[in-house]
XYZ file of N, CA and C in Angstrom:
681
model
N -3.067 4.534 17.480
C -2.257 4.266 16.296
C -0.772 4.207 16.622
N -0.367 4.956 17.634
C 1.044 4.919 18.024
C 1.432 3.528 18.501
N 0.493 2.862 19.180
C 0.764 1.510 19.676
C 1.060 0.559 18.521
N 0.264 0.613 17.471
C 0.494 -0.234 16.304
C 1.830 0.105 15.648
N 2.114 1.376 15.544
C 3.362 1.823 14.937
C 4.565 1.280 15.698
N 4.493 1.353 17.024
C 5.611 0.881 17.845
C 5.735 -0.641 17.806
N 4.608 -1.340 17.748
C 4.666 -2.796 17.646
C 5.324 -3.239 16.350
N 5.108 -2.486 15.297
C 5.708 -2.832 14.017
C 7.202 -2.554 13.986
N 7.648 -1.566 14.766
C 9.084 -1.328 14.815
C 9.520 0.106 14.659
N 8.594 1.052 14.788
C 9.003 2.451 14.809
C 9.489 2.797 16.211
N 10.522 3.611 16.297
C 11.066 4.012 17.589
C 9.989 4.641 18.470
N 10.073 4.392 19.755
C 9.129 5.002 20.699
C 9.272 6.515 20.771
N 10.322 7.044 20.170
C 10.512 8.494 20.154
C 9.618 9.178 19.127
N 8.896 8.370 18.330
C 7.982 8.890 17.310
C 6.566 8.426 17.632
N 5.597 9.323 17.447
C 4.210 8.938 17.718
C 3.230 9.865 17.025
N 1.952 9.514 17.120
C 0.887 10.325 16.530
C 0.325 11.286 17.572
N -0.022 12.491 17.102
C -0.575 13.529 17.974
C -1.832 14.116 17.338
N -2.850 14.329 18.145
C -4.053 14.984 17.653
C -3.751 16.428 17.292
N -4.270 16.847 16.145
C -4.169 18.252 15.735
C -5.535 18.872 15.989
N -5.637 19.719 16.998
C -6.933 20.242 17.425
C -7.400 21.423 16.584
N -6.466 22.069 15.899
C -6.841 23.199 15.052
C -5.725 23.459 14.050
N -6.108 23.824 12.831
C -5.108 24.251 11.847
C -5.141 25.769 11.674
N -5.987 26.432 12.478
C -6.132 27.887 12.398
C -5.624 28.617 13.642
N -5.646 27.940 14.783
C -5.241 28.553 16.043
C -3.776 28.233 16.325
N -2.882 29.217 16.229
C -1.453 28.961 16.449
C -1.143 28.365 17.814
N -1.918 28.756 18.840
C -1.659 28.243 20.186
C -1.959 26.748 20.266
N -3.028 26.300 19.637
C -3.356 24.876 19.634
C -2.411 24.096 18.728
N -2.027 24.699 17.631
C -1.101 24.049 16.711
C 0.268 23.861 17.362
N 0.590 24.743 18.302
C 1.884 24.675 18.978
C 2.014 23.456 19.884
N 0.904 22.787 20.195
C 0.963 21.586 21.030
C 1.556 20.393 20.281
N 1.622 20.461 18.957
C 2.154 19.352 18.163
C 3.662 19.532 18.006
N 4.469 18.557 18.424
C 5.929 18.672 18.249
C 6.284 18.798 16.769
N 7.262 19.619 16.490
C 7.692 19.829 15.112
C 9.149 19.388 14.946
N 9.543 18.936 13.764
C 8.726 18.912 12.562
C 7.726 17.770 12.562
N 6.630 17.975 11.851
C 5.642 16.910 11.637
C 6.005 16.214 10.329
N 6.158 14.893 10.396
C 6.622 14.137 9.238
C 5.480 13.685 8.324
N 4.297 13.505 8.885
C 3.148 13.050 8.100
C 1.871 13.519 8.766
N 0.831 13.683 7.958
C -0.502 14.011 8.446
C -1.472 12.936 7.997
N -2.349 12.535 8.903
C -3.435 11.616 8.557
C -4.746 12.370 8.694
N -5.433 12.526 7.582
C -6.737 13.180 7.553
C -7.808 12.101 7.559
N -8.705 12.168 8.538
C -9.774 11.180 8.687
C -11.100 11.892 8.440
N -11.887 11.379 7.512
C -13.114 12.075 7.136
C -14.161 11.069 6.638
N -15.431 11.445 6.695
C -16.481 10.557 6.178
C -16.532 10.608 4.657
N -16.540 9.443 4.044
C -16.653 9.372 2.590
C -18.075 9.764 2.191
N -18.172 10.701 1.247
C -19.489 11.121 0.771
C -19.476 11.222 -0.745
N -20.610 11.589 -1.300
C -20.740 11.661 -2.751
C -19.783 12.685 -3.352
N -19.578 13.801 -2.656
C -18.680 14.848 -3.155
C -17.268 14.317 -3.324
N -16.764 13.625 -2.308
C -15.411 13.100 -2.381
C -15.290 12.027 -3.453
N -16.240 11.095 -3.491
C -16.166 10.010 -4.452
C -16.218 10.537 -5.886
N -17.038 11.560 -6.134
C -17.122 12.152 -7.460
C -15.812 12.828 -7.836
N -15.235 13.584 -6.894
C -13.960 14.255 -7.151
C -12.865 13.239 -7.418
N -12.802 12.190 -6.595
C -11.769 11.156 -6.752
C -11.876 10.492 -8.118
N -13.088 10.169 -8.526
C -13.307 9.521 -9.812
C -12.912 10.427 -10.969
N -13.286 11.703 -10.876
C -12.966 12.643 -11.947
C -11.465 12.896 -12.048
N -10.807 13.057 -10.919
C -9.372 13.368 -10.933
C -8.550 12.178 -11.415
N -8.994 10.965 -11.108
C -8.257 9.770 -11.516
C -8.573 9.347 -12.947
N -9.694 9.817 -13.478
C -10.141 9.385 -14.795
C -9.118 9.720 -15.872
N -8.808 8.732 -16.690
C -7.889 8.948 -17.796
C -6.426 8.870 -17.451
N -6.105 8.773 -16.170
C -4.706 8.674 -15.764
C -4.279 7.213 -15.697
N -3.039 6.920 -16.027
C -2.571 5.530 -15.943
C -2.385 5.089 -14.495
N -2.591 3.821 -14.255
C -2.346 3.264 -12.924
C -0.856 3.374 -12.595
N -0.575 3.792 -11.375
C 0.813 3.892 -10.922
C 1.419 2.496 -10.851
N 2.644 2.371 -11.361
C 3.289 1.060 -11.365
C 4.740 1.167 -10.900
N 5.009 2.143 -10.026
C 6.369 2.364 -9.573
C 6.885 1.281 -8.640
N 8.196 1.138 -8.618
C 8.849 0.184 -7.712
C 10.328 0.526 -7.652
N 11.012 -0.071 -6.682
C 12.453 0.070 -6.608
C 12.926 1.238 -5.764
N 14.192 1.259 -5.438
C 14.765 2.287 -4.562
C 14.758 3.684 -5.162
N 14.532 3.798 -6.476
C 14.513 5.123 -7.105
C 13.179 5.831 -6.910
N 12.175 5.153 -6.399
C 10.887 5.795 -6.125
C 11.064 6.946 -5.132
N 10.398 8.052 -5.416
C 10.471 9.174 -4.479
C 9.643 8.893 -3.227
N 8.513 8.211 -3.415
C 7.682 7.801 -2.287
C 7.271 6.346 -2.486
N 7.045 5.648 -1.374
C 6.548 4.281 -1.431
C 5.038 4.299 -1.222
N 4.316 3.798 -2.235
C 2.848 3.827 -2.208
C 2.303 2.410 -2.135
N 1.270 2.242 -1.280
C 0.621 0.947 -1.119
C -0.809 1.012 -1.639
N -1.140 0.135 -2.550
C -2.505 0.016 -3.064
C -3.348 -0.741 -2.052
N -4.531 -0.216 -1.743
C -5.389 -0.861 -0.761
C -6.299 -1.878 -1.433
N -6.130 -3.129 -1.059
C -7.005 -4.198 -1.548
C -7.708 -4.918 -0.397
N -7.374 -4.551 0.829
C -7.977 -5.161 2.016
C -9.094 -4.252 2.506
N -10.285 -4.795 2.698
C -11.406 -3.990 3.156
C -11.167 -3.400 4.531
N -11.627 -2.171 4.730
C -11.546 -1.483 6.029
C -10.124 -1.405 6.577
N -9.158 -1.234 5.688
C -7.760 -1.145 6.120
C -7.153 0.207 5.770
N -8.008 1.218 5.491
C -7.452 2.504 5.065
C -6.634 3.160 6.178
N -7.015 2.903 7.456
C -6.231 3.438 8.558
C -4.849 2.816 8.614
N -4.795 1.508 8.411
C -3.515 0.801 8.395
C -2.661 1.246 7.214
N -3.279 1.380 6.045
C -2.548 1.820 4.863
C -2.032 3.242 5.067
N -2.862 4.104 5.659
C -2.433 5.467 5.940
C -1.246 5.497 6.889
N -1.304 4.663 7.923
C -0.194 4.579 8.877
C 1.087 4.132 8.175
N 0.982 3.129 7.302
C 2.162 2.646 6.585
C 2.726 3.719 5.658
N 1.843 4.462 5.000
C 2.321 5.545 4.145
C 3.098 6.583 4.968
N 2.591 6.916 6.142
C 3.260 7.882 6.987
C 4.607 7.398 7.486
N 4.694 6.098 7.791
C 5.921 5.538 8.365
C 6.959 5.159 7.322
N 6.549 5.103 6.056
C 7.416 4.569 5.007
C 8.098 5.630 4.167
N 7.796 6.901 4.436
C 8.271 7.945 3.541
C 8.888 9.127 4.285
N 9.924 9.692 3.676
C 10.523 10.893 4.229
C 11.482 10.628 5.382
N 11.870 11.679 6.075
C 12.892 11.580 7.129
C 12.520 10.678 8.298
N 11.219 10.409 8.506
C 10.823 9.588 9.652
C 11.347 8.159 9.540
N 11.691 7.738 8.329
C 12.167 6.362 8.155
C 13.473 6.099 8.907
N 14.202 7.159 9.236
C 15.463 6.962 9.973
C 15.201 6.542 11.418
N 13.941 6.626 11.860
C 13.590 6.228 13.223
C 13.060 4.797 13.307
N 13.079 4.061 12.198
C 12.641 2.669 12.217
C 13.709 1.816 12.885
N 13.305 1.005 13.837
C 14.256 0.173 14.570
C 14.900 -0.859 13.644
N 16.232 -0.968 13.675
C 16.915 -1.969 12.849
C 16.460 -3.383 13.206
N 16.220 -4.196 12.196
C 15.819 -5.582 12.414
C 14.359 -5.771 12.771
N 13.586 -4.701 12.768
C 12.173 -4.782 13.141
C 11.321 -5.320 12.000
N 10.072 -5.698 12.347
C 9.129 -6.161 11.327
C 8.893 -5.078 10.273
N 8.838 -3.828 10.715
C 8.605 -2.733 9.777
C 9.768 -2.589 8.807
N 10.988 -2.684 9.305
C 12.147 -2.586 8.415
C 12.132 -3.719 7.395
N 11.844 -4.928 7.858
C 11.810 -6.074 6.950
C 10.695 -5.924 5.916
N 9.543 -5.436 6.359
C 8.408 -5.256 5.459
C 8.750 -4.267 4.347
N 9.360 -3.151 4.700
C 9.695 -2.140 3.706
C 10.806 -2.617 2.773
N 11.737 -3.389 3.311
C 12.787 -3.947 2.459
C 12.192 -4.899 1.426
N 11.213 -5.708 1.851
C 10.558 -6.625 0.924
C 9.693 -5.879 -0.081
N 9.066 -4.774 0.361
C 8.142 -4.043 -0.498
C 8.849 -3.206 -1.549
N 10.052 -2.757 -1.274
C 10.740 -1.810 -2.154
C 10.823 -2.269 -3.612
N 11.248 -3.504 -3.929
C 11.385 -3.881 -5.345
C 10.066 -4.282 -6.009
N 8.970 -4.318 -5.263
C 7.697 -4.829 -5.787
C 6.857 -3.714 -6.412
N 6.016 -4.087 -7.376
C 5.050 -3.138 -7.919
C 3.835 -3.070 -6.990
N 2.906 -2.128 -7.198
C 1.790 -1.948 -6.253
C 0.940 -3.195 -6.022
N 0.669 -3.983 -7.063
C -0.132 -5.197 -6.884
C 0.627 -6.208 -6.025
N 1.910 -6.350 -6.284
C 2.723 -7.272 -5.490
C 2.840 -6.795 -4.048
N 2.918 -5.476 -3.858
C 2.967 -4.935 -2.496
C 1.661 -5.212 -1.754
N 0.557 -5.071 -2.455
C -0.741 -5.354 -1.833
C -0.812 -6.804 -1.385
N -0.295 -7.702 -2.211
C -0.261 -9.118 -1.837
C 0.653 -9.339 -0.632
N 1.764 -8.620 -0.602
C 2.692 -8.734 0.523
C 2.008 -8.341 1.828
N 1.260 -7.236 1.822
C 0.545 -6.800 3.019
C -0.515 -7.810 3.418
N -1.213 -8.342 2.437
C -2.288 -9.307 2.714
C -1.738 -10.571 3.373
N -0.533 -10.965 2.968
C 0.064 -12.210 3.476
C 0.928 -11.995 4.713
N 1.135 -10.762 5.137
C 2.069 -10.480 6.229
C 1.498 -10.904 7.585
N 2.091 -11.900 8.184
C 1.689 -12.359 9.522
C 2.020 -11.296 10.574
N 3.176 -10.668 10.423
C 3.593 -9.650 11.401
C 2.619 -8.481 11.403
N 2.186 -8.067 10.227
C 1.248 -6.949 10.119
C -0.105 -7.319 10.697
N -0.560 -8.521 10.393
C -1.846 -8.979 10.917
C -1.824 -9.064 12.439
N -0.747 -9.596 12.986
C -0.635 -9.746 14.431
C -0.606 -8.400 15.128
N 0.196 -7.477 14.609
C 0.296 -6.150 15.218
C -1.027 -5.404 15.117
N -1.715 -5.555 13.987
C -2.997 -4.880 13.777
C -4.047 -5.400 14.750
N -4.115 -6.710 14.926
C -5.099 -7.302 15.824
C -4.817 -6.934 17.277
N -3.544 -6.936 17.661
C -3.179 -6.587 19.029
C -3.549 -5.150 19.350
N -3.262 -4.253 18.410
C -3.585 -2.849 18.610
C -5.096 -2.645 18.667
N -5.853 -3.370 17.821
C -7.305 -3.238 17.806
C -7.909 -3.709 19.121
N -7.333 -4.762 19.705
C -7.850 -5.301 20.956
C -7.617 -4.356 22.127
N -6.645 -3.462 21.989
C -6.383 -2.486 23.040
C -7.351 -1.312 22.979
N -8.065 -1.191 21.874
C -8.998 -0.086 21.703
C -10.290 -0.321 22.454
N -11.161 0.700 22.419
C -12.428 0.610 23.133
C -13.498 -0.109 22.335
N -13.324 -0.183 21.017
C -14.318 -0.829 20.170
C -13.659 -1.896 19.332
N -14.450 -2.858 18.897
C -13.924 -3.949 18.088
C -13.590 -3.455 16.692
N -12.530 -4.034 16.114
C -12.162 -3.676 14.752
C -13.193 -4.233 13.788
N -13.625 -3.465 12.774
C -14.609 -3.954 11.821
C -14.017 -5.016 10.925
N -14.868 -5.932 10.440
C -14.400 -6.933 9.495
C -14.255 -6.292 8.130
N -13.573 -7.011 7.228
C -13.340 -6.467 5.889
C -14.634 -6.282 5.118
N -15.697 -7.007 5.505
C -16.960 -6.944 4.778
C -17.879 -5.842 5.291
N -17.621 -5.321 6.477
C -18.474 -4.276 7.043
C -18.298 -2.974 6.274
N -19.363 -2.176 6.253
C -19.269 -0.858 5.637
C -18.832 0.153 6.696
N -17.758 0.861 6.423
C -17.256 1.889 7.329
C -17.144 3.183 6.542
N -17.797 4.246 7.030
C -17.863 5.476 6.242
C -16.616 6.332 6.363
N -15.784 6.109 7.371
C -14.590 6.939 7.546
C -13.450 6.477 6.644
N -12.706 7.446 6.140
C -11.574 7.148 5.268
C -10.352 7.932 5.743
N -9.166 7.370 5.498
C -7.904 7.981 5.910
C -7.074 8.323 4.676
N -6.593 9.544 4.621
C -5.658 9.970 3.582
C -4.410 10.517 4.277
N -3.251 10.116 3.777
C -1.993 10.535 4.387
C -1.277 11.545 3.499
N -0.688 12.553 4.137
C 0.134 13.542 3.431
C 1.553 13.455 3.987
N 2.521 13.307 3.091
C 3.914 13.162 3.512
C 4.801 14.113 2.713
N 5.929 14.440 3.300
C 6.961 15.226 2.623
C 8.117 14.292 2.303
N 8.470 14.219 1.028
C 9.526 13.306 0.603
C 10.908 13.873 0.912
N 11.904 13.049 0.701
C 13.290 13.497 0.867
C 13.637 14.604 -0.125
N 12.881 14.692 -1.222
C 13.099 15.728 -2.238
C 12.269 16.972 -1.973
N 11.673 17.048 -0.791
C 10.900 18.216 -0.346
C 9.587 18.417 -1.105
N 9.068 17.361 -1.704
C 7.752 17.442 -2.335
C 6.680 16.941 -1.378
N 5.509 17.571 -1.433
C 4.360 17.144 -0.638
C 3.526 16.189 -1.477
N 3.188 15.035 -0.897
C 2.451 13.996 -1.610
C 1.178 13.624 -0.860
N 0.132 13.353 -1.621
C -1.096 12.763 -1.075
C -1.029 11.262 -1.317
N -1.171 10.497 -0.239
C -1.053 9.041 -0.308
C -2.380 8.411 0.106
N -3.072 7.843 -0.875
C -4.372 7.226 -0.635
C -4.398 5.913 -1.405
N -4.493 4.807 -0.683
C -4.458 3.491 -1.314
C -5.633 3.196 -2.218
N -6.683 4.014 -2.155
C -7.844 3.816 -3.013
C -7.747 4.607 -4.314
N -6.723 5.429 -4.450
C -6.518 6.183 -5.683
C -5.704 5.329 -6.671
N -5.391 5.910 -7.835
C -4.626 5.158 -8.832
C -3.128 5.225 -8.568
N -2.747 6.023 -7.578
C -1.336 6.150 -7.225
C -1.111 7.354 -6.342
N 0.134 7.625 -5.959
C 0.436 8.806 -5.146
C 0.282 10.072 -5.978
N -0.136 11.167 -5.328
C -0.349 12.436 -6.032
C 0.611 13.488 -5.492
N 1.424 14.054 -6.383
C 2.330 15.121 -5.976
C 1.553 16.434 -5.927
N 1.564 17.085 -4.751
C 0.765 18.291 -4.555
C 1.553 19.578 -4.744
N 2.864 19.515 -4.578
C 3.651 20.726 -4.726
C 4.977 20.628 -3.995
N 5.798 21.661 -4.184
C 7.133 21.714 -3.603
C 7.116 22.507 -2.306
N 7.797 22.005 -1.290
C 7.964 22.703 -0.026
C 9.417 23.120 0.140
N 9.631 24.135 0.940
C 10.996 24.524 1.279
C 11.570 23.512 2.280
N 12.892 23.387 2.348
C 13.488 22.414 3.271
C 13.024 22.576 4.715
N 12.767 23.830 5.133
C 12.367 24.065 6.526
C 10.865 23.907 6.746
N 10.086 23.697 5.685
C 8.631 23.552 5.817
C 8.257 22.092 6.029
N 7.436 21.830 7.056
C 6.959 20.472 7.285
C 5.508 20.356 6.820
N 4.869 19.220 7.102
C 3.506 18.991 6.600
C 2.460 19.809 7.347
N 2.861 20.476 8.424
C 1.955 21.375 9.137
C 2.255 22.848 8.830
N 3.170 23.093 7.920
C 3.441 24.467 7.514
C 2.222 25.016 6.783
N 2.131 26.333 6.712
C 0.960 26.945 6.082
C 0.834 26.530 4.615
N 1.939 26.469 3.898
C 1.868 26.075 2.493
C 1.398 24.637 2.348
N 1.924 23.740 3.183
C 1.516 22.333 3.119
C 0.035 22.182 3.446
N -0.441 22.897 4.451
C -1.862 22.821 4.807
C -2.736 23.370 3.687
N -2.266 24.419 3.030
C -3.039 24.995 1.920
C -3.157 24.002 0.770
N -2.087 23.272 0.507
C -2.097 22.316 -0.589
C -2.831 21.029 -0.252
N -3.006 20.743 1.028
C -3.576 19.457 1.429
C -4.925 19.617 2.129
N -4.905 19.822 3.429
C -6.131 19.813 4.227
C -7.074 20.949 3.847
N -6.545 22.155 3.717
C -7.420 23.292 3.386
C -8.053 23.106 2.005
N -7.306 22.556 1.088
C -7.836 22.306 -0.249
C -9.002 21.328 -0.198
N -8.850 20.290 0.608
C -9.923 19.307 0.779
C -11.171 19.946 1.384
N -10.988 20.718 2.441
C -12.124 21.335 3.117
C -12.823 22.351 2.209
N -12.044 23.097 1.458
C -12.610 24.083 0.545
C -13.444 23.399 -0.543
N -12.941 22.292 -1.052
C -13.677 21.557 -2.082
C -15.011 21.046 -1.555
N -14.998 20.514 -0.353
C -16.228 20.011 0.246
C -17.240 21.141 0.463
N -16.747 22.268 0.946
C -17.638 23.392 1.235
C -18.248 23.960 -0.044
N -17.436 24.114 -1.076
C -17.923 24.662 -2.329
C -18.916 23.741 -3.016
N -18.762 22.443 -2.800
C -19.662 21.482 -3.417
C -20.937 21.278 -2.614
N -21.044 21.997 -1.504
C -22.233 21.843 -0.671
C -22.275 20.504 0.023
N -21.084 20.031 0.435
C -20.991 18.716 1.039
C -21.613 18.605 2.409
N -22.110 19.701 2.934
C -22.773 19.644 4.229
C -21.784 19.731 5.373
N -22.028 18.952 6.402
C -21.230 19.004 7.626
C -19.792 18.574 7.355
N -18.850 19.449 7.664
C -17.447 19.177 7.418
C -16.812 18.534 8.644
N -17.081 17.275 8.824
C -16.527 16.548 9.963
C -15.204 15.915 9.547
N -14.172 16.172 10.315
C -12.890 15.553 10.017
C -12.022 15.562 11.266
N -11.041 14.673 11.273
C -10.031 14.645 12.326
C -8.670 14.650 11.663
N -7.686 15.100 12.396
C -6.343 15.203 11.851
C -5.345 14.795 12.925
N -4.427 13.932 12.556
C -3.345 13.542 13.467
C -2.019 13.700 12.737
N -0.992 14.052 13.492
C 0.330 14.289 12.927
C 1.325 13.287 13.490
N 2.243 12.867 12.665
C 3.317 11.960 13.067
C 4.567 12.795 13.323
N 5.026 12.766 14.573
C 6.192 13.578 14.932
C 6.836 13.011 16.191
N 7.750 13.749 16.770
C 8.428 13.290 17.982
C 7.428 13.072 19.112
N 7.651 12.030 19.894
C 6.791 11.746 21.037
C 7.138 12.678 22.196
N 6.154 12.886 23.080
C 6.431 13.626 24.304
C 7.181 12.711 25.257
N 8.117 13.237 25.986
C 8.882 12.441 26.979
C 7.973 12.051 28.140
């Protein structure tokens, strides 16, 4: 994922890191801090789909746009693109945006997306040649072929970001909009204990209580790259 991020125009000083444990301080210490975003990767199951449907039910569709938005949210309309949408959510919000290379495809994309509503942003992503090219190049560098939009893929990506206003947000393009999870202190990042309690631990607890079975998940953090 770091390769795709860098091709789009994020500084090479920023990259994704595997989070091997959220309970073992020694393993957590391997991730450079501060962590600007978390990507939670998990298999979609009945428990999650039921929770998502219930939580979104009755709420209005998010229709935010413009520079006054606290976070930039992208609605997912492209099949099997949740990883790409998650990456964009991580790169588009909070302090990490200061590491976007000037004049890059990513900078131009975000400038174009800022005044648009979610449907218009989705169309922008669908029509973006730069995004398509970078996505295909990164996929070809992987060990397996990228799935087509029509294929069924059980894994889903949800991104957690900390805004400039120190709020923790859940960013999922399949939801009705961004979800504010709570307030963090200025010194707390997305891997702080409070942020993990509001995000990843909450998800795992919900799955366990619902009898969701095997709790398989992966977690990667967006932070400074290793030299």
